[in-house]
Coordinates of C-alpha atoms and ligand atoms in Angstrom, one line a residue:
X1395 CA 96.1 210.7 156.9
X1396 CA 95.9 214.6 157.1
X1397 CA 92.9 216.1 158.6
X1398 CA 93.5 219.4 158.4
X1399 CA 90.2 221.0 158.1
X1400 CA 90.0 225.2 157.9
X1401 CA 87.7 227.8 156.4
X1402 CA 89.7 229.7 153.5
X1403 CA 89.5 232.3 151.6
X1404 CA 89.4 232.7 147.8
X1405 CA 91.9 235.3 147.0
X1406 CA 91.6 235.0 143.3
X1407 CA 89.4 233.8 140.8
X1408 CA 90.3 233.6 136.9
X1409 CA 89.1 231.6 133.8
X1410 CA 91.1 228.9 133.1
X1411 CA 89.5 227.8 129.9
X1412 CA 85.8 227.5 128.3
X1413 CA 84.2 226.4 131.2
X1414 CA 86.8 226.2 133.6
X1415 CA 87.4 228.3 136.9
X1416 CA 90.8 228.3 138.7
X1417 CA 90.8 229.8 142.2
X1418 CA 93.3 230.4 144.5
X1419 CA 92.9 230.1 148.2
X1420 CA 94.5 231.7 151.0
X1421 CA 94.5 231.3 155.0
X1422 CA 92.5 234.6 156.5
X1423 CA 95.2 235.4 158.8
X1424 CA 98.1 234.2 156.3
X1425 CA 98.9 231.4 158.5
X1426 CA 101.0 228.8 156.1
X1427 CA 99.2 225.8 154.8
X1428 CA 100.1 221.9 155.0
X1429 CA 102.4 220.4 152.8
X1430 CA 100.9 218.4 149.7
X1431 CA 102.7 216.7 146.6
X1432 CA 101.8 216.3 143.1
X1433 CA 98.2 214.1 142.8
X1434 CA 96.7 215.7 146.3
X1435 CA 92.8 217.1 146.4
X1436 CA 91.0 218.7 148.9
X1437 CA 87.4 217.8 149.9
X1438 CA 85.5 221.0 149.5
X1439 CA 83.2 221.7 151.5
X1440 CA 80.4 223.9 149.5
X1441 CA 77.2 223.3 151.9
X1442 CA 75.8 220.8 154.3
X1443 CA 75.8 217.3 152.0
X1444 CA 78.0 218.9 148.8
X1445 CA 81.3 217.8 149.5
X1446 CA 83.2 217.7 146.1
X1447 CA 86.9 216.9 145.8
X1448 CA 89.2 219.4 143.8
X1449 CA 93.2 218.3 142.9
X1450 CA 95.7 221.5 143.6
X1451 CA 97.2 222.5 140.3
X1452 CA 99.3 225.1 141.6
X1453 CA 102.9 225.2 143.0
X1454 CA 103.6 222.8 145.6
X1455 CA 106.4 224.6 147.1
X1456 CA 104.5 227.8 147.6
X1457 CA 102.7 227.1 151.3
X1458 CA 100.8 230.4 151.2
X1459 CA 98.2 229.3 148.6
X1460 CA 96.5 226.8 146.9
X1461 CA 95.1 226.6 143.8
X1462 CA 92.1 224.3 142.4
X1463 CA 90.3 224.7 139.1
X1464 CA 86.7 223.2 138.7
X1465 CA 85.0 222.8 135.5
X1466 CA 81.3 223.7 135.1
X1467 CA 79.7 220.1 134.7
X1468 CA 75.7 221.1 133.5
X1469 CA 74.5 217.7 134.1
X1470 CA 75.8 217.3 137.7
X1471 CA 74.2 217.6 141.0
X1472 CA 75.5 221.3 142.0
X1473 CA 79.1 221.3 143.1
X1474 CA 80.7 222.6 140.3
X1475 CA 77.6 225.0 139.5
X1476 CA 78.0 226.2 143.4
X1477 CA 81.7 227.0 142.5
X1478 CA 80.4 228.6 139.7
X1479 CA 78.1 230.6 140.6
X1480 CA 78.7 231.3 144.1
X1481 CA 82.0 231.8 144.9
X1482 CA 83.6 235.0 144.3
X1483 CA 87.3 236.7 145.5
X1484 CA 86.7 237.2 149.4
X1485 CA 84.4 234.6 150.0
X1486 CA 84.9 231.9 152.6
X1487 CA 85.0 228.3 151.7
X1488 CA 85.7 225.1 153.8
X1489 CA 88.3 222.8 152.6
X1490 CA 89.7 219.7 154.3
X1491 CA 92.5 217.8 153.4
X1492 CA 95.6 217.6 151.4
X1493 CA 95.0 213.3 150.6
X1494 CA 96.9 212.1 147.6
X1495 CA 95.4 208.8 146.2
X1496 CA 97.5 209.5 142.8
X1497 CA 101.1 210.0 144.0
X1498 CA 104.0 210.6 141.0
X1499 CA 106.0 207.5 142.3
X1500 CA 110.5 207.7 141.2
X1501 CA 110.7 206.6 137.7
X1502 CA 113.4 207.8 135.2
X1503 CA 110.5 207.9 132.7
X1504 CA 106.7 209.0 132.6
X1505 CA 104.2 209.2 130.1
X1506 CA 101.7 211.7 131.1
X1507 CA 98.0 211.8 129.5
X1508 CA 95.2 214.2 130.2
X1509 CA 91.9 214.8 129.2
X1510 CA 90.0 217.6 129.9
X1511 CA 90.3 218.4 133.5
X1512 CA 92.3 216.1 134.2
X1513 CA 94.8 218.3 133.8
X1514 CA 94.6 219.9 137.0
X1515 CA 96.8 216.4 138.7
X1516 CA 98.9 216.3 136.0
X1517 CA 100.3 219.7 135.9
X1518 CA 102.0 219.7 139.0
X1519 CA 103.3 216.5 138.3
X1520 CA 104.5 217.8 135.1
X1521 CA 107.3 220.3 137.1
X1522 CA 108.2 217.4 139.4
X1523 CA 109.3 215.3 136.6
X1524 CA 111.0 217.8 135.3
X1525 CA 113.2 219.0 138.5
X1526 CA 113.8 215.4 139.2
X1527 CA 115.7 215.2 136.0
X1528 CA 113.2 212.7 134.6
X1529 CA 112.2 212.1 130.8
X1530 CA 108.5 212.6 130.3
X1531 CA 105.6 213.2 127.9
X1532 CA 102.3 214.6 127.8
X1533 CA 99.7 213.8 125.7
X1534 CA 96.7 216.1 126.6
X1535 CA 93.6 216.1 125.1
X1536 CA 89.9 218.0 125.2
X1537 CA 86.9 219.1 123.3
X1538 CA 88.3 222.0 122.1
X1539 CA 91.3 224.3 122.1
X1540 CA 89.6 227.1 123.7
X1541 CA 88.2 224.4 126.6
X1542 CA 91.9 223.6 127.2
X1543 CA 92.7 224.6 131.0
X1544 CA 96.6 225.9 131.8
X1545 CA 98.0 225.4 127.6
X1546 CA 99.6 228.7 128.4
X1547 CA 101.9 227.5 131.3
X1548 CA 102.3 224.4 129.3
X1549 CA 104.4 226.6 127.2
X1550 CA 106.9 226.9 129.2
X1551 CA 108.2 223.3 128.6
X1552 CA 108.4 223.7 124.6
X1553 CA 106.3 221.8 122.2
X1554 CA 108.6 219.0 122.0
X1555 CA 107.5 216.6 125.0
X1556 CA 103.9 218.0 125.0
X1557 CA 101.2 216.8 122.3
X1558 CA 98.0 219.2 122.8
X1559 CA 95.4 217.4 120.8
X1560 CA 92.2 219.2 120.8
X1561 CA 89.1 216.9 119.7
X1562 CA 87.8 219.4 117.3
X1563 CA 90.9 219.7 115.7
X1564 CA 92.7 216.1 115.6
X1565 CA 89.9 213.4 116.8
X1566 CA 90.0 211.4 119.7
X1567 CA 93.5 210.9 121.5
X1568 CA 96.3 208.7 119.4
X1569 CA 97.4 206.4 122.6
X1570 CA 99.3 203.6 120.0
X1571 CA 102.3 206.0 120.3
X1572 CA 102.1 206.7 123.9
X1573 CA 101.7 203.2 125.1
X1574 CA 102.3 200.9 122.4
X1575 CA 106.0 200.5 123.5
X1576 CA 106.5 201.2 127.2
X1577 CA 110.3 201.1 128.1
X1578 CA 111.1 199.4 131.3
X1579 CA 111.5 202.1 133.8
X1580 CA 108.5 204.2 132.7
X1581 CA 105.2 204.8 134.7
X1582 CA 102.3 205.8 132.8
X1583 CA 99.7 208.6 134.7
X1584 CA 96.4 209.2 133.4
X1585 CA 93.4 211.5 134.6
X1586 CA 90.2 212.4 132.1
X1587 CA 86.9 211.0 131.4
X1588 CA 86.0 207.4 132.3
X1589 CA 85.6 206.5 128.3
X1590 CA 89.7 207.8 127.9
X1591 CA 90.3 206.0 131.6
X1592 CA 88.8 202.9 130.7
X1593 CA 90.8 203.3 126.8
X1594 CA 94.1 203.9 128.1
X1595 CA 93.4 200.7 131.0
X1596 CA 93.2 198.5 128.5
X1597 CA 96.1 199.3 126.3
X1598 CA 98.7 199.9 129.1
X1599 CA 100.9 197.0 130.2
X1600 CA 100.5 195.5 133.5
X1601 CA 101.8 197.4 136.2
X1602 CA 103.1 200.4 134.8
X1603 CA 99.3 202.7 134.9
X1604 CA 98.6 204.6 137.7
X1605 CA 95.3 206.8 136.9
X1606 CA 92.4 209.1 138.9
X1607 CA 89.0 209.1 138.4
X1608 CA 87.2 212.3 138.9
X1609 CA 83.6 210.0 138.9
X1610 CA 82.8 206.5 139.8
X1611 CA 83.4 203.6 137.4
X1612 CA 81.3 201.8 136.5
X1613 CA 80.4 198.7 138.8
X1614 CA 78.3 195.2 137.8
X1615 CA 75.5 195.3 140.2
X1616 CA 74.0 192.7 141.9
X1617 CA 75.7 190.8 145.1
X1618 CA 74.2 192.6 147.4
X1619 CA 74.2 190.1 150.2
X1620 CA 74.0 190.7 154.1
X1621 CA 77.3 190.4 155.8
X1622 CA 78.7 191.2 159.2
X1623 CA 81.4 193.8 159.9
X1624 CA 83.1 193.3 162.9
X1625 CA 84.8 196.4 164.5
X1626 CA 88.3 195.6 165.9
X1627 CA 88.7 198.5 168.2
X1628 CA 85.4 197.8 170.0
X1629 CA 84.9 194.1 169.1
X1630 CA 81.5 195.3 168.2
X1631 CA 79.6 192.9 165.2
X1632 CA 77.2 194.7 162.9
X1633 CA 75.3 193.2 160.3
X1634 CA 75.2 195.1 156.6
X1635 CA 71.9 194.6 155.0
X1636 CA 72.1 194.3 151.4
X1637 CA 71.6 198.1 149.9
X1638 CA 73.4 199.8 153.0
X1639 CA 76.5 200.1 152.7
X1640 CA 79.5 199.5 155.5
X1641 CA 79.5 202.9 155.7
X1642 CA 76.4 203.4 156.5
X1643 CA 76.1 201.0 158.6
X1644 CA 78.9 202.1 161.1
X1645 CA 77.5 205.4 161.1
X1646 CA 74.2 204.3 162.4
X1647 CA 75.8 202.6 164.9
X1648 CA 77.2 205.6 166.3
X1649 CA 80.8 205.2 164.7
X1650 CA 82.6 208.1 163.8
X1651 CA 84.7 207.6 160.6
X1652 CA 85.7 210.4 157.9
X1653 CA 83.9 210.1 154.6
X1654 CA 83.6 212.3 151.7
X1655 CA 82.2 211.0 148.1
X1656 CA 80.3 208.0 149.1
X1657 CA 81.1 207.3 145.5
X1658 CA 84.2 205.4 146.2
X1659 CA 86.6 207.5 144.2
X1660 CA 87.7 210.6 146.5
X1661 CA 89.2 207.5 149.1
X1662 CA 88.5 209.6 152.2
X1663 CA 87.3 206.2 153.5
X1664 CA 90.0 204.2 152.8
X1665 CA 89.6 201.5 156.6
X1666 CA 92.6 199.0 156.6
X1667 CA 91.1 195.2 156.8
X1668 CA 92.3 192.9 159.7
X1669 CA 90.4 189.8 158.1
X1670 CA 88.1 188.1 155.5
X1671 CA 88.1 189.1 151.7
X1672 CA 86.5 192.8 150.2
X1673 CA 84.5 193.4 147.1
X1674 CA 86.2 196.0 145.8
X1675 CA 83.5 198.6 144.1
X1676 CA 85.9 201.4 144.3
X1677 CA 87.4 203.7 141.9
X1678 CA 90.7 204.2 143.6
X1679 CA 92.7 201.4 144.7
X1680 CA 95.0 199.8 142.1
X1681 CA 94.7 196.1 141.0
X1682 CA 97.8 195.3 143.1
X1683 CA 96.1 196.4 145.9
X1684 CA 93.0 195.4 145.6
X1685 CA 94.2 191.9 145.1
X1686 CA 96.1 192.4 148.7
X1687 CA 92.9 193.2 150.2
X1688 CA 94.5 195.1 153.3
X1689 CA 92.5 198.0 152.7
X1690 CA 88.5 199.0 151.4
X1691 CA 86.4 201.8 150.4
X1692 CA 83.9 201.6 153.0
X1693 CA 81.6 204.0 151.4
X1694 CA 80.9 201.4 148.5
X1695 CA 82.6 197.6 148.8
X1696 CA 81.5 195.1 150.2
X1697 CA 82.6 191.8 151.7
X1698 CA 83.0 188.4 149.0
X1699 CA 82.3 186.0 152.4
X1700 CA 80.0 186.3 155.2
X1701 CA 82.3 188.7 157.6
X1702 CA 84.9 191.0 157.3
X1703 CA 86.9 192.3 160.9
X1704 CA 87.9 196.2 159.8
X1705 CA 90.4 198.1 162.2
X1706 CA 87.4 200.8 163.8
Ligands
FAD2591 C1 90.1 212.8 143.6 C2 89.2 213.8 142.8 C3 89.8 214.9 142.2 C4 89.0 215.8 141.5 N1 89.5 216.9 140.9 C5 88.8 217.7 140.2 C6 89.4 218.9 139.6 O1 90.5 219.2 139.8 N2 88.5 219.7 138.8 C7 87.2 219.4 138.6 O2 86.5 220.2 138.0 N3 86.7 218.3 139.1 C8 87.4 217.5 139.9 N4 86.8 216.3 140.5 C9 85.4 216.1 140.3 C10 84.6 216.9 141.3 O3 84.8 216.5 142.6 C11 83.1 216.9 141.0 O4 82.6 215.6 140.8 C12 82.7 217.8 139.8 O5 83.0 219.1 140.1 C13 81.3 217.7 139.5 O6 80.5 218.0 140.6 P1 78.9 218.3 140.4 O7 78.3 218.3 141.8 O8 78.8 219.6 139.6 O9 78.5 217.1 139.5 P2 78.2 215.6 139.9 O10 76.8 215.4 140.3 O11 79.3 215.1 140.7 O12 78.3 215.0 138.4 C14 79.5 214.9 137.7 C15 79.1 214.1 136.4 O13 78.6 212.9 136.7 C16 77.3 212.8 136.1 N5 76.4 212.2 137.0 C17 76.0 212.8 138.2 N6 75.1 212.0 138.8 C18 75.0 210.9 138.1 C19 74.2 209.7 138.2 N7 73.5 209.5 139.3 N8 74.3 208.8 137.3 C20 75.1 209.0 136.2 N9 75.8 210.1 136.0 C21 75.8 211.0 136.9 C22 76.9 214.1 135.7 O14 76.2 214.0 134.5 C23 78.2 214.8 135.5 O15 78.6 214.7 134.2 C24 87.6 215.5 141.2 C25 87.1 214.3 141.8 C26 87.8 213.5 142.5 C27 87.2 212.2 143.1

């Protein structure tokens, strides 16, 4: 896991769409950045307790900057708006990081769909399909036209592989033709909204969908039991109240762990398990592995028996 952790600075700052700011940053004394492949996001830090996570849309191979683009979200608790509103070209801004949760696994076929901005994953992955020879489609869809981030370097693929469906202008996103018949051989990757997510879950076969969410999924509550969590490394035993979670719970015991969201979908958590069964409440890890149960989302599961031994 990469924790590279450095203050850089915003070198350029344009509108991307309605809505939508994309900015690049840059090391202050040009020193080259880390390495990152298609899916990767930074944690931003934008001020003690607003940590928000950002996925680099920019150019992989470039190691002298890295590009994010946030979209303004009204209702939210301040990170975008801080973006927004506070961060101009020359300004400093803490970013830790690259971690990929949404990797573009080898497949000779991918079927790429986007809503909104969820873009920003996609469009890196979007050149790596292409230079690995691969056949692949995007379906990419948003309010409207206008609130479309990155259409224009979308252009340089042609309008063959690329449907750009703008709500306003077509309706909601036609996914029968998209996943309706998935050749073998094809891996479907998906980033928007949860209602789009949660759509384009149920209609993909098993096995082929890899997807990000940007916020939590929803979770059932209830089973909010107390537990114990023993801690491998120490063979300390803690008990989780119902309410607190793991996380918490190791932190107050004087554990130091790297967290991010505490929403369970950034996976800056991510603790491998040594033994007993999780309940999964996260909005990362894939059914494959949740059903391994070798790793949890501290920040939000929880344990399905009485104890749970995690490697800390
Ligand atoms: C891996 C990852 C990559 C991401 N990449 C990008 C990206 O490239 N670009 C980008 O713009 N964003 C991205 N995000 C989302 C981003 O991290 C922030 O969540 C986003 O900028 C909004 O932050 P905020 O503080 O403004 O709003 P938040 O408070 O996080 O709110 C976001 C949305 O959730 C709703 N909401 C907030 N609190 C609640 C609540 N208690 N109950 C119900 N609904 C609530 C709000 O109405 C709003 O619509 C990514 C997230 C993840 C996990």
């Amino acid at each position: 896991m990469s924790t590279y952790e450095a203050e850089l600075i915003v070198s350029e700052r344009v509108s991307a769409a309605d809505g939508v700011l994309a900015l690049t940053l840059r090391h202050p004394l040009g020193e080259e950045l880390p390495g990152w492949e298609p899916g990767a996001h930074l944690d931003v830090l934008l001020g003690p307790e607003l940590e928000r996570q950002y996925s680099l849309c920019g150019d992989p191979g470039d190691r002298t900057a890295w590009r994010i683009a946030v979209l303004r979200e009204p209702d939210g608790r301040g990170g975008s708006a801080y973006v927004h509103e506070q961060l101009g070209v020359g300004d400093k801004v803490r970013v830790r990081g690259p971690r990929n949760h949404f990797r573009l696994e080898p497949a000779s076929r991918y079927r790429f769909v986007a809503g909104g901005i969820g873009i920003t994953p996609v469009l890196p992955m979007l050149a790596a399909a292409e230079a690995a020879g691969a056949e692949w489609t995007l379906l990419y869809g948003g309010r409207t036209r206008q609130s479309m981030a990155f259409t224009d370097e979308l252009a340089r693929y042609g309008g063959e592989r690329i449907t750009v469906a703008p709500q306003d202008e077509t309706g909601l996103l036609d996914l029968g033709p998209v996943l309706d018949v998935v050749p073998d051989g094809t891996l479907v990757y998906c980033c928007g909204p949860g209602p789009l997510l949660d759509a384009v879950e149920a209609r993909c076969p098993a096995g082929v969908l890899r997807v990000e969410r940007f916020q939590p999924k929803e979770q059932q509550a209830g089973g909010e039991r107390e537990f114990e969590v023993v801690l491998a490394q120490s063979g300390r035993s803690l008990t989780v109240a119902p309410g607190v979670s793991v996380l918490d719970t190791v932190r107050a015991a004087g554990v130091e762990v790297l967290f991010s969201c505490t929403e369970g979908t950034c996976g800056t958590c991510e603790t491998d398990v040594l033994e007993g069964t999780p309940d999964h409440r996260d909005s990362v890890l894939t059914e494959e592995e949740r059903a391994a149960g070798e790793t949890m989302l501290i920040c939000v599961s929880r344990c399905r028996g009485e104890r749970l031994v995690l490697d800390l």
